Coordinates of C-alpha atoms and ligand atoms in Angstrom, one line a residue:
Chain A
M1 CA -42.4 -84.2 23.1
R2 CA -40.0 -84.7 21.6
Q3 CA -40.9 -87.4 18.3
I4 CA -43.2 -84.1 16.3
I5 CA -44.6 -87.2 14.4
E6 CA -45.7 -91.5 16.1
V7 CA -47.6 -93.2 13.5
K8 CA -48.2 -96.9 15.3
N9 CA -49.4 -100.3 12.5
L10 CA -50.4 -97.4 10.3
R11 CA -52.4 -99.6 7.7
K12 CA -54.5 -97.8 4.3
E13 CA -56.0 -101.0 2.3
F14 CA -58.1 -98.8 0.0
P15 CA -61.2 -101.2 -1.7
A16 CA -61.0 -102.9 -4.7
K17 CA -63.0 -104.9 -6.6
G18 CA -61.7 -108.6 -6.1
K19 CA -58.9 -108.3 -3.3
D20 CA -58.0 -105.1 -1.7
A21 CA -55.2 -103.5 -2.5
I22 CA -52.6 -102.9 0.7
A23 CA -51.3 -99.2 0.4
V24 CA -49.5 -99.3 4.0
D25 CA -49.4 -102.6 5.3
G26 CA -48.6 -101.4 8.9
I27 CA -45.9 -99.2 9.7
S28 CA -44.8 -97.1 12.4
F29 CA -41.7 -94.8 13.3
G30 CA -41.4 -92.1 15.2
I31 CA -40.0 -89.0 13.6
E32 CA -38.5 -85.8 15.8
R33 CA -38.5 -82.4 15.8
G34 CA -36.4 -80.3 14.3
S35 CA -35.5 -83.0 11.5
I36 CA -35.7 -83.7 7.2
T37 CA -36.9 -87.1 7.0
G38 CA -36.7 -88.4 3.4
L39 CA -39.2 -91.2 2.6
L40 CA -38.2 -93.1 -0.5
G41 CA -39.5 -95.8 -2.6
P42 CA -40.5 -97.7 -5.6
N43 CA -43.7 -95.6 -7.6
G44 CA -46.3 -97.3 -5.4
A45 CA -44.5 -98.3 -2.4
G46 CA -47.4 -96.2 -0.3
K47 CA -45.3 -92.9 0.6
T48 CA -48.1 -90.6 -0.9
T49 CA -51.0 -92.3 0.5
T50 CA -48.4 -92.6 4.6
I51 CA -48.4 -88.5 3.4
Q52 CA -52.3 -88.6 2.5
M53 CA -52.7 -90.0 5.8
M54 CA -51.2 -87.3 7.9
L55 CA -53.3 -84.8 6.3
D56 CA -55.9 -86.7 7.2
I57 CA -57.2 -86.2 3.6
I58 CA -56.9 -89.9 3.4
T59 CA -58.5 -92.4 6.2
P60 CA -56.9 -95.0 7.4
T61 CA -58.0 -98.1 7.9
S62 CA -56.4 -98.9 11.6
G63 CA -53.7 -97.8 12.9
E64 CA -52.7 -94.1 14.5
I65 CA -50.9 -91.4 13.4
R66 CA -49.9 -88.8 16.5
I67 CA -48.2 -85.1 15.5
F68 CA -47.8 -82.6 18.0
G69 CA -48.3 -85.4 20.8
K70 CA -52.1 -85.5 19.7
N71 CA -54.1 -88.2 17.8
M72 CA -54.9 -86.8 14.6
R73 CA -58.0 -87.2 13.4
K74 CA -59.4 -86.3 17.3
N75 CA -56.9 -83.4 16.7
R76 CA -58.0 -82.4 13.2
E77 CA -58.1 -79.1 13.1
E78 CA -55.8 -78.1 15.7
I79 CA -53.0 -80.1 13.9
L80 CA -53.5 -79.0 10.5
G81 CA -53.3 -75.2 11.7
K82 CA -49.5 -76.1 12.6
V83 CA -49.0 -78.2 9.5
N84 CA -48.8 -77.3 6.1
F85 CA -48.1 -79.6 2.3
S86 CA -47.0 -79.1 -0.7
S87 CA -47.1 -81.0 -4.2
P88 CA -46.8 -80.7 -7.5
Y89 CA -50.1 -82.5 -7.7
V90 CA -51.6 -79.8 -6.2
S91 CA -52.2 -76.7 -8.5
M92 CA -54.5 -73.0 -7.9
P93 CA -56.9 -71.6 -9.0
Y94 CA -55.6 -70.4 -12.3
N95 CA -57.4 -66.9 -12.4
L96 CA -56.9 -65.8 -9.4
T97 CA -53.2 -63.6 -9.7
V98 CA -50.4 -65.3 -6.9
W99 CA -51.4 -62.2 -4.7
E100 CA -54.7 -63.2 -4.7
N101 CA -54.0 -66.9 -4.5
L102 CA -51.4 -66.7 -1.1
A103 CA -53.8 -64.0 0.2
T104 CA -56.3 -66.5 0.9
F105 CA -53.9 -68.7 2.0
A106 CA -53.0 -66.1 4.0
R107 CA -56.4 -65.7 5.0
L108 CA -57.4 -69.5 5.9
Y109 CA -54.9 -70.0 8.3
G110 CA -55.7 -67.1 9.8
V111 CA -52.4 -65.6 9.8
S112 CA -51.8 -61.4 11.3
D113 CA -49.4 -59.4 9.1
L114 CA -50.5 -60.6 5.9
R115 CA -48.8 -58.6 3.6
G116 CA -45.4 -59.0 5.7
K117 CA -46.1 -62.4 5.2
I118 CA -46.6 -62.5 1.8
S119 CA -43.7 -60.5 0.3
G120 CA -41.1 -62.0 2.2
L121 CA -41.7 -65.3 1.5
A122 CA -42.0 -64.4 -2.0
R123 CA -38.6 -62.4 -2.2
Q124 CA -36.8 -65.4 -0.2
F125 CA -38.3 -67.8 -3.6
E126 CA -37.3 -65.1 -6.1
I127 CA -41.1 -64.9 -7.0
E128 CA -41.9 -61.6 -5.7
D129 CA -42.3 -59.8 -9.9
L130 CA -45.0 -62.8 -10.4
L131 CA -47.2 -62.0 -8.0
P132 CA -49.0 -59.7 -9.9
K133 CA -49.7 -62.8 -12.6
K134 CA -52.1 -64.7 -13.5
T135 CA -51.5 -68.1 -11.9
S136 CA -52.3 -69.4 -14.9
A137 CA -49.2 -67.7 -16.6
L138 CA -46.8 -69.2 -14.6
S139 CA -44.6 -72.4 -15.3
T140 CA -44.7 -75.6 -14.0
G141 CA -41.1 -74.7 -12.1
Q142 CA -43.2 -71.1 -10.9
M143 CA -46.0 -72.9 -10.1
T144 CA -43.5 -75.5 -7.6
R145 CA -42.2 -72.7 -6.0
L146 CA -45.9 -70.6 -5.2
S147 CA -47.1 -73.9 -3.7
M148 CA -43.7 -73.2 -1.4
V149 CA -44.0 -70.5 -0.3
K150 CA -48.4 -71.1 0.1
S151 CA -47.0 -74.4 1.6
L152 CA -44.8 -71.7 4.5
L153 CA -47.4 -68.9 5.3
N154 CA -48.2 -70.2 8.0
D155 CA -45.1 -71.1 9.9
P156 CA -46.0 -74.8 9.6
K157 CA -44.5 -76.8 12.3
L158 CA -44.5 -79.5 10.4
L159 CA -43.6 -80.1 6.5
L160 CA -45.2 -82.7 4.8
L161 CA -43.6 -82.3 1.1
D162 CA -44.5 -84.6 -2.1
E163 CA -42.0 -84.5 -4.5
P164 CA -41.1 -81.0 -4.1
T165 CA -38.2 -80.6 -6.7
S166 CA -39.7 -83.2 -9.3
S167 CA -40.7 -80.8 -11.9
L168 CA -37.7 -78.4 -10.4
D169 CA -34.7 -77.3 -13.0
P170 CA -31.8 -78.4 -11.5
D171 CA -30.9 -74.5 -10.2
I172 CA -34.0 -73.6 -9.0
A173 CA -34.3 -77.2 -7.6
D174 CA -31.0 -76.8 -5.5
K175 CA -31.9 -73.3 -4.2
T176 CA -35.7 -75.0 -3.7
R177 CA -32.7 -76.8 -1.3
K178 CA -30.7 -74.4 0.3
L179 CA -33.5 -72.5 1.5
L180 CA -35.6 -75.8 3.1
K181 CA -32.8 -76.0 4.8
K182 CA -31.6 -73.3 5.9
I183 CA -36.0 -72.5 6.9
Q184 CA -35.4 -75.7 9.1
K185 CA -32.5 -74.8 10.5
E186 CA -33.1 -70.5 11.5
R187 CA -37.8 -72.3 12.5
G188 CA -36.7 -75.5 13.5
I189 CA -39.3 -76.8 11.1
T190 CA -40.0 -80.6 10.9
I191 CA -39.6 -81.9 7.0
L192 CA -40.8 -85.2 5.8
Y193 CA -40.8 -85.3 2.0
T194 CA -40.4 -87.5 -1.0
S195 CA -38.4 -87.7 -3.8
H196 CA -36.9 -90.3 -6.1
N197 CA -33.6 -88.2 -6.9
M198 CA -31.5 -89.5 -4.6
A199 CA -28.4 -87.8 -4.4
E200 CA -31.1 -84.6 -2.7
I201 CA -31.8 -87.4 -0.5
E202 CA -28.6 -88.0 0.6
E203 CA -27.8 -84.2 0.4
L204 CA -30.9 -83.1 2.3
C205 CA -32.2 -86.2 5.1
D206 CA -30.7 -86.8 8.5
R207 CA -32.6 -89.9 7.7
I208 CA -34.5 -92.0 5.6
I209 CA -37.1 -94.4 5.5
F210 CA -37.4 -97.4 3.3
L211 CA -40.6 -98.7 1.5
Q212 CA -41.7 -101.0 -0.3
K213 CA -45.0 -102.5 -0.9
G214 CA -46.5 -100.8 2.0
R215 CA -43.1 -102.1 4.4
I216 CA -40.6 -100.2 6.4
V217 CA -38.0 -101.9 4.6
D218 CA -34.8 -99.8 6.2
D219 CA -34.5 -96.4 8.2
G220 CA -31.4 -95.0 9.3
T221 CA -29.4 -92.0 8.7
P222 CA -28.1 -92.5 4.1
K223 CA -24.4 -93.4 5.4
Q224 CA -25.4 -96.1 7.2
I225 CA -28.4 -97.4 4.6
I226 CA -25.1 -96.6 2.0
E227 CA -22.4 -98.7 4.2
K228 CA -25.2 -101.4 5.7
Y229 CA -25.5 -103.0 1.9
G230 CA -21.3 -101.9 1.0
R231 CA -22.7 -99.2 -2.6
K232 CA -21.3 -97.0 -3.6
D233 CA -24.5 -93.9 -3.4
L234 CA -28.1 -93.7 -2.3
N235 CA -28.8 -94.1 -6.2
E236 CA -27.5 -97.8 -6.4
V237 CA -28.7 -98.7 -2.8
F238 CA -31.8 -98.7 -3.9
L239 CA -31.9 -100.0 -7.2
H240 CA -30.7 -102.9 -5.1
I241 CA -33.5 -102.8 -2.8
A242 CA -35.8 -102.4 -5.2
R243 CA -34.8 -105.1 -7.9
S244 CA -34.5 -107.8 -5.1
Chain B
M1 CA -63.8 -83.3 -51.2
K2 CA -63.0 -86.5 -50.8
F3 CA -66.0 -88.5 -48.8
H4 CA -63.9 -90.8 -46.1
R5 CA -61.9 -87.8 -45.2
I6 CA -66.3 -86.4 -44.5
N7 CA -66.0 -89.8 -42.6
A8 CA -63.5 -90.2 -40.7
L9 CA -64.5 -86.9 -38.7
L10 CA -68.8 -87.9 -38.3
I11 CA -67.3 -91.4 -36.9
R12 CA -65.0 -89.6 -35.1
H13 CA -67.8 -88.0 -33.7
L14 CA -70.0 -90.9 -32.6
Y15 CA -67.1 -92.0 -30.7
L16 CA -67.7 -89.4 -28.8
Y17 CA -71.4 -89.4 -28.9
R18 CA -70.9 -92.4 -27.2
R19 CA -69.3 -91.6 -24.5
S20 CA -70.4 -87.8 -24.1
L21 CA -73.7 -87.4 -21.7
P22 CA -73.2 -83.8 -22.5
R23 CA -73.9 -84.2 -26.2
V24 CA -76.5 -87.1 -25.8
M25 CA -78.4 -84.4 -23.3
D26 CA -77.9 -81.9 -25.5
I27 CA -80.4 -84.5 -28.2
F28 CA -83.0 -85.4 -25.5
Y29 CA -82.6 -83.6 -22.4
W30 CA -83.0 -80.2 -22.3
P31 CA -85.2 -79.9 -25.4
V32 CA -87.6 -82.7 -23.7
M33 CA -87.8 -80.2 -20.5
E34 CA -88.0 -76.8 -22.2
L35 CA -91.1 -78.6 -24.5
L36 CA -92.7 -80.0 -21.3
V37 CA -92.6 -76.3 -18.9
W38 CA -93.4 -75.3 -22.8
G39 CA -96.5 -77.9 -23.1
F40 CA -98.1 -77.3 -19.2
L41 CA -98.0 -73.8 -19.9
S42 CA -99.6 -73.5 -23.1
V43 CA -102.2 -76.1 -22.5
W44 CA -102.9 -73.7 -19.0
L45 CA -103.5 -71.3 -21.2
Q46 CA -105.7 -72.8 -23.7
N47 CA -108.0 -73.6 -21.1
T48 CA -107.6 -71.7 -18.1
D49 CA -110.5 -69.0 -16.8
F50 CA -108.2 -67.6 -14.2
V51 CA -106.0 -65.5 -16.7
G52 CA -108.3 -62.4 -16.8
E53 CA -107.6 -62.8 -12.4
F54 CA -103.1 -62.6 -13.1
N55 CA -101.4 -59.3 -14.7
M56 CA -99.4 -62.6 -16.8
V57 CA -96.7 -59.7 -17.3
S58 CA -96.2 -60.2 -12.9
V59 CA -97.5 -64.4 -13.3
L60 CA -94.5 -64.7 -16.1
L61 CA -92.4 -62.7 -15.1
G62 CA -92.3 -62.9 -11.4
A63 CA -91.7 -66.9 -11.9
L64 CA -88.5 -65.9 -14.4
I65 CA -87.3 -64.2 -11.9
F66 CA -87.6 -66.3 -9.3
W67 CA -86.7 -69.2 -10.9
N68 CA -83.5 -68.0 -11.3
F69 CA -83.2 -67.3 -7.6
L70 CA -83.6 -71.0 -6.8
T71 CA -80.5 -71.6 -10.1
Q72 CA -78.2 -69.0 -9.1
S73 CA -78.2 -70.9 -5.3
Q74 CA -77.9 -74.5 -7.1
K75 CA -75.0 -73.4 -9.5
S76 CA -72.8 -71.0 -6.4
V77 CA -73.2 -74.2 -4.6
S78 CA -72.0 -76.8 -6.8
V79 CA -69.5 -74.4 -9.1
A80 CA -67.4 -73.5 -6.5
F81 CA -67.3 -76.8 -5.3
L82 CA -66.3 -77.9 -9.4
E83 CA -63.5 -74.6 -9.8
D84 CA -61.4 -76.3 -6.8
V85 CA -61.8 -79.6 -8.1
W86 CA -61.3 -78.6 -11.9
E87 CA -58.0 -76.1 -10.9
R88 CA -56.8 -79.5 -8.4
N89 CA -56.7 -76.8 -5.5
L90 CA -59.4 -79.5 -3.7
L91 CA -56.5 -80.4 -1.3
N92 CA -54.8 -77.0 -0.5
V93 CA -58.5 -76.0 1.0
F94 CA -58.5 -78.7 2.8
V95 CA -55.5 -79.2 4.1
T96 CA -55.9 -76.4 5.8
P97 CA -57.9 -76.3 8.5
L98 CA -61.6 -75.8 6.6
K99 CA -63.5 -78.0 8.0
P100 CA -66.2 -78.7 5.7
S101 CA -69.0 -77.4 6.9
E102 CA -67.5 -73.6 6.4
F103 CA -67.0 -74.3 2.8
L104 CA -70.8 -75.2 2.7
T105 CA -71.5 -71.8 4.7
S106 CA -69.4 -70.3 2.2
T107 CA -71.3 -70.8 -0.4
A108 CA -74.6 -70.9 1.0
I109 CA -72.8 -66.9 1.9
L110 CA -72.1 -66.7 -2.0
G111 CA -75.9 -67.6 -3.4
A112 CA -77.2 -65.4 -1.2
V113 CA -75.9 -62.6 -2.0
R114 CA -76.3 -63.5 -6.3
I115 CA -79.9 -63.8 -5.8
L116 CA -79.8 -60.8 -4.6
L117 CA -77.3 -59.5 -7.6
V118 CA -80.0 -61.5 -9.6
A119 CA -83.0 -59.4 -8.2
I120 CA -81.3 -55.9 -8.2
V121 CA -80.6 -56.7 -12.4
M122 CA -83.8 -58.5 -13.1
G123 CA -85.6 -56.0 -11.2
A124 CA -84.4 -53.7 -12.6
L125 CA -84.5 -54.2 -16.2
A126 CA -87.9 -55.8 -16.1
A127 CA -89.1 -53.3 -14.9
L128 CA -87.5 -50.7 -17.7
L129 CA -88.4 -53.4 -19.8
Y130 CA -92.0 -54.6 -19.6
S131 CA -93.2 -51.8 -16.5
F132 CA -93.2 -54.9 -14.1
D133 CA -93.6 -53.7 -10.7
V134 CA -91.0 -55.2 -9.0
F135 CA -92.4 -54.2 -5.8
Q136 CA -96.0 -55.2 -6.2
F137 CA -94.6 -59.0 -3.9
G138 CA -94.1 -57.1 -0.8
I139 CA -92.0 -58.2 2.4
L140 CA -94.2 -60.9 2.4
I141 CA -92.7 -62.7 -0.2
I142 CA -88.8 -62.8 1.8
P143 CA -90.1 -65.8 4.1
F144 CA -91.2 -67.2 0.0
V145 CA -87.9 -66.3 -1.3
I146 CA -85.6 -67.3 1.4
N147 CA -87.0 -71.0 0.8
L148 CA -85.6 -70.8 -2.7
L149 CA -82.0 -69.6 -1.8
I150 CA -82.6 -72.9 1.1
F151 CA -83.7 -75.7 -1.6
G152 CA -80.8 -74.5 -4.6
W153 CA -78.4 -74.6 -2.0
T154 CA -80.2 -78.3 -0.6
I155 CA -79.8 -79.9 -4.4
G156 CA -76.4 -77.8 -4.9
V157 CA -75.3 -79.6 -2.2
L158 CA -76.3 -82.9 -3.3
I159 CA -74.4 -82.6 -6.2
I160 CA -71.6 -81.6 -4.6
G161 CA -72.3 -85.4 -2.2
I162 CA -72.1 -87.0 -5.8
L163 CA -69.4 -85.9 -7.5
L164 CA -67.5 -87.2 -4.6
R165 CA -69.3 -90.4 -5.2
Y166 CA -69.3 -90.4 -9.0
G167 CA -66.3 -87.7 -9.7
T168 CA -66.8 -84.9 -12.3
Q169 CA -68.0 -87.5 -15.0
A170 CA -71.1 -87.1 -13.5
Q171 CA -70.3 -82.6 -13.7
I172 CA -72.9 -82.3 -15.9
L173 CA -75.4 -82.6 -13.5
A174 CA -74.2 -79.1 -11.8
F175 CA -75.9 -77.5 -14.7
G176 CA -78.5 -79.9 -15.9
L177 CA -80.2 -81.2 -12.7
I178 CA -82.0 -79.0 -11.9
V179 CA -83.3 -78.2 -14.8
L180 CA -85.5 -81.5 -14.3
F181 CA -87.2 -79.8 -11.3
Q182 CA -88.4 -76.8 -14.1
P183 CA -91.7 -78.6 -15.2
L184 CA -92.2 -80.4 -12.0
S185 CA -92.6 -77.0 -10.0
A186 CA -95.6 -74.9 -11.5
V187 CA -93.1 -72.0 -12.1
F188 CA -95.1 -70.8 -14.8
Y189 CA -98.6 -72.5 -14.2
P190 CA -100.5 -74.0 -11.5
V191 CA -99.8 -76.8 -10.2
S192 CA -102.7 -78.0 -11.0
A193 CA -101.6 -77.6 -14.5
L194 CA -100.4 -80.5 -14.6
P195 CA -100.9 -84.3 -14.5
S196 CA -102.2 -86.1 -11.6
F197 CA -99.4 -88.0 -10.9
L198 CA -96.9 -85.2 -11.3
Q199 CA -99.1 -83.1 -8.7
S200 CA -98.1 -85.8 -6.1
I201 CA -94.7 -85.4 -6.9
A202 CA -95.1 -81.3 -7.1
L203 CA -96.2 -81.3 -4.1
A204 CA -93.6 -82.7 -2.2
L205 CA -91.2 -79.5 -4.0
P206 CA -90.5 -76.6 -1.9
S207 CA -89.9 -75.0 -5.0
A208 CA -93.7 -75.8 -6.4
H209 CA -95.1 -74.4 -3.1
V210 CA -92.4 -71.6 -3.3
F211 CA -93.7 -70.3 -6.6
E212 CA -97.6 -71.8 -5.5
G213 CA -97.1 -68.9 -2.7
M214 CA -96.2 -66.7 -5.3
R215 CA -99.3 -66.6 -7.1
A216 CA -100.7 -65.8 -4.3
V217 CA -99.2 -63.1 -2.5
L218 CA -100.1 -61.4 -6.8
Q219 CA -103.2 -61.7 -6.0
G220 CA -103.5 -60.8 -2.2
D221 CA -103.5 -63.1 -0.2
F222 CA -100.7 -64.6 2.4
P223 CA -100.9 -68.4 2.4
F224 CA -99.4 -69.5 5.7
T225 CA -99.9 -73.6 5.4
T226 CA -98.5 -72.7 1.6
L227 CA -95.2 -71.5 3.7
G228 CA -95.5 -73.7 6.1
Y229 CA -94.8 -77.6 3.0
A230 CA -92.6 -75.5 1.6
F231 CA -91.0 -74.9 4.7
L232 CA -91.9 -78.2 6.1
T233 CA -90.0 -80.1 2.3
N234 CA -87.0 -77.6 2.3
A235 CA -86.2 -78.8 6.3
I236 CA -86.9 -82.4 5.3
Y237 CA -84.8 -82.3 2.2
L238 CA -81.6 -80.5 3.6
V239 CA -81.4 -83.0 6.5
F240 CA -81.3 -85.4 3.5
A241 CA -78.9 -83.2 1.3
L242 CA -76.4 -82.8 4.6
W243 CA -76.3 -86.2 5.5
F244 CA -75.7 -87.7 1.7
F245 CA -73.0 -85.3 1.6
Y246 CA -70.8 -86.1 5.1
M247 CA -71.8 -90.0 3.9
M248 CA -69.7 -89.0 0.5
F249 CA -67.6 -87.1 2.0
S250 CA -66.2 -89.4 4.3
R251 CA -66.1 -92.1 1.2
A252 CA -64.0 -90.2 -0.3
K253 CA -61.3 -90.1 1.8
K254 CA -61.6 -94.1 3.1
R255 CA -61.0 -94.6 -1.2
G256 CA -58.1 -91.6 -1.2
L257 CA -60.5 -89.4 -4.0
L258 CA -60.3 -85.7 -2.8
L259 CA -57.1 -87.0 -4.4
K260 CA -58.9 -87.7 -7.7
L261 CA -61.2 -86.3 -8.5
E262 CA -60.7 -84.5 -11.5
Ligands
ATP301 N1 -57.7 -94.1 -4.4 C1 -57.1 -95.2 -4.8 N2 -57.5 -96.1 -5.0 C2 -57.1 -97.6 -5.1 N3 -55.9 -97.3 -5.2 C3 -54.9 -96.0 -4.5 C4 -55.4 -94.4 -4.3 N4 -54.5 -95.0 -4.4 C5 -53.0 -95.1 -3.9 N5 -53.3 -96.3 -4.5 C6 -52.7 -98.1 -4.8 O1 -52.1 -97.2 -2.8 C7 -50.6 -97.7 -4.1 C8 -49.3 -96.6 -2.9 O2 -48.8 -95.7 -3.9 P1 -49.3 -94.3 -3.7 O3 -49.6 -93.6 -4.9 O4 -48.7 -94.0 -2.0 O5 -47.5 -94.5 -4.6 P2 -46.2 -93.6 -4.5 O6 -45.6 -94.3 -2.9 O7 -47.5 -92.4 -4.1 O8 -45.8 -93.4 -5.3 P3 -45.1 -92.5 -6.7 O9 -43.5 -92.9 -6.8 O10 -46.0 -93.2 -7.9 O11 -45.1 -91.0 -5.8 C9 -50.3 -98.2 -5.1 O12 -50.3 -99.2 -5.6 C10 -51.8 -97.8 -5.5 O13 -52.0 -98.2 -7.0
MG302 MG1 -46.5 -90.4 -5.1

């Protein structure tokens, strides 16, 4: 099983007054084990919807999602135990300390060495000194790092990240990228993530899937895609596709 | 003082009142519910010859403590869910392998623990301040308390379903819905003190049977039929509430609302 994710004819229409809104319009792709894939596309392209369908937070209208070779909806519990997710648009209980929050999630995932796991990851993401603090006291960037630590608690084999670096300062964003790359190399985690930062995508991704209006308009390595459109960098390719 | 500035603020309040259910409820709902409860109680006290049969301290304080069991149980469910919504934590929780049934079970246990604590605190204070005898009910009261736990939990689950459907604009229900049940549940007075059309509604509520049962236990009876009705009506509502919750949960997933609830 080399394909960690297999998506077939995935489609999502949100019920709406009048005509239903098509967020994802019949996409198919596979993702290889140990790869970092960037899902990119303009606002409203369907990136978040796609990721949430993989987490069983949004139910697809039709199509199939297989993760680790198994049907997502029929094996939800087993699959979610080995997957994790992070995004700045989710938060954690403000009135708990950072440690208490992490301990809660570690318990939800049934992590055995709770203390060791939390302190190890906290060190890597430089939030060790924040552990006793109230979560409400965290800055946006610190919150993002906390959320990243949370997403690694269960040693996921697949990590889904929705704009993980969008609120980080350039220094922390750079560190986070390096850390992601390192963790991915060491543990062979498969990462699927979205970002609007084209330089970051070029730096990190083995492959990009370009979504527009719910459809895949391009798919390949950053280099291939830049060459195909004959542009200087991914940013220009993005502008070209988004405006055409 | 300039009137136009005062006026500006008043008009702003008017805008808010037009749109804000909690503010409107402050005027109409809470006071009316309180009026009904105290109204029925006063009328019953005035007309009844039974008062002599009851130890009023036991009836009223006992009822008040029991009523708090119901509200505690309901709130522990609804507020546990609301807190995850307020804190935008719902997604984090539901991308773990956690099942909705496990989420609900944890709130039920939380409700039971809170009931126990409420019982201890209120019982001790009532004993200390008003010589209320906590143990006069004996263990016969336990099955009735269990019914209050279940009914509170059922209403709590129902409210989560409504929150999943209508979002946090309905969150006032988490605090207000239970109050609607207070006059109908014949907490402080017998069901017979209600007007007849309300009596039939009351008899459809497990809580009314519990409070009837509580008064019977105080008189030294053990009302099996009343207890039976409490369990029976509870079972019906519980099944309905769970069904409704699962329907709304699945609807929320279809509409992508778990992400958007705020
Ligand atoms: N819960 C919902 N109900 C109705 N329509 C929705 C819902 N969620 C998303 N949509 C619509 O589906 C489309 C795709 O949205 P999605 O959030 O997946 O975009 P995205 O690619 O993540 O965009 P962004 O870059 O802005 O995050 C948009 O047109 C959006 O309006
Ligand atoms: Mg998005």
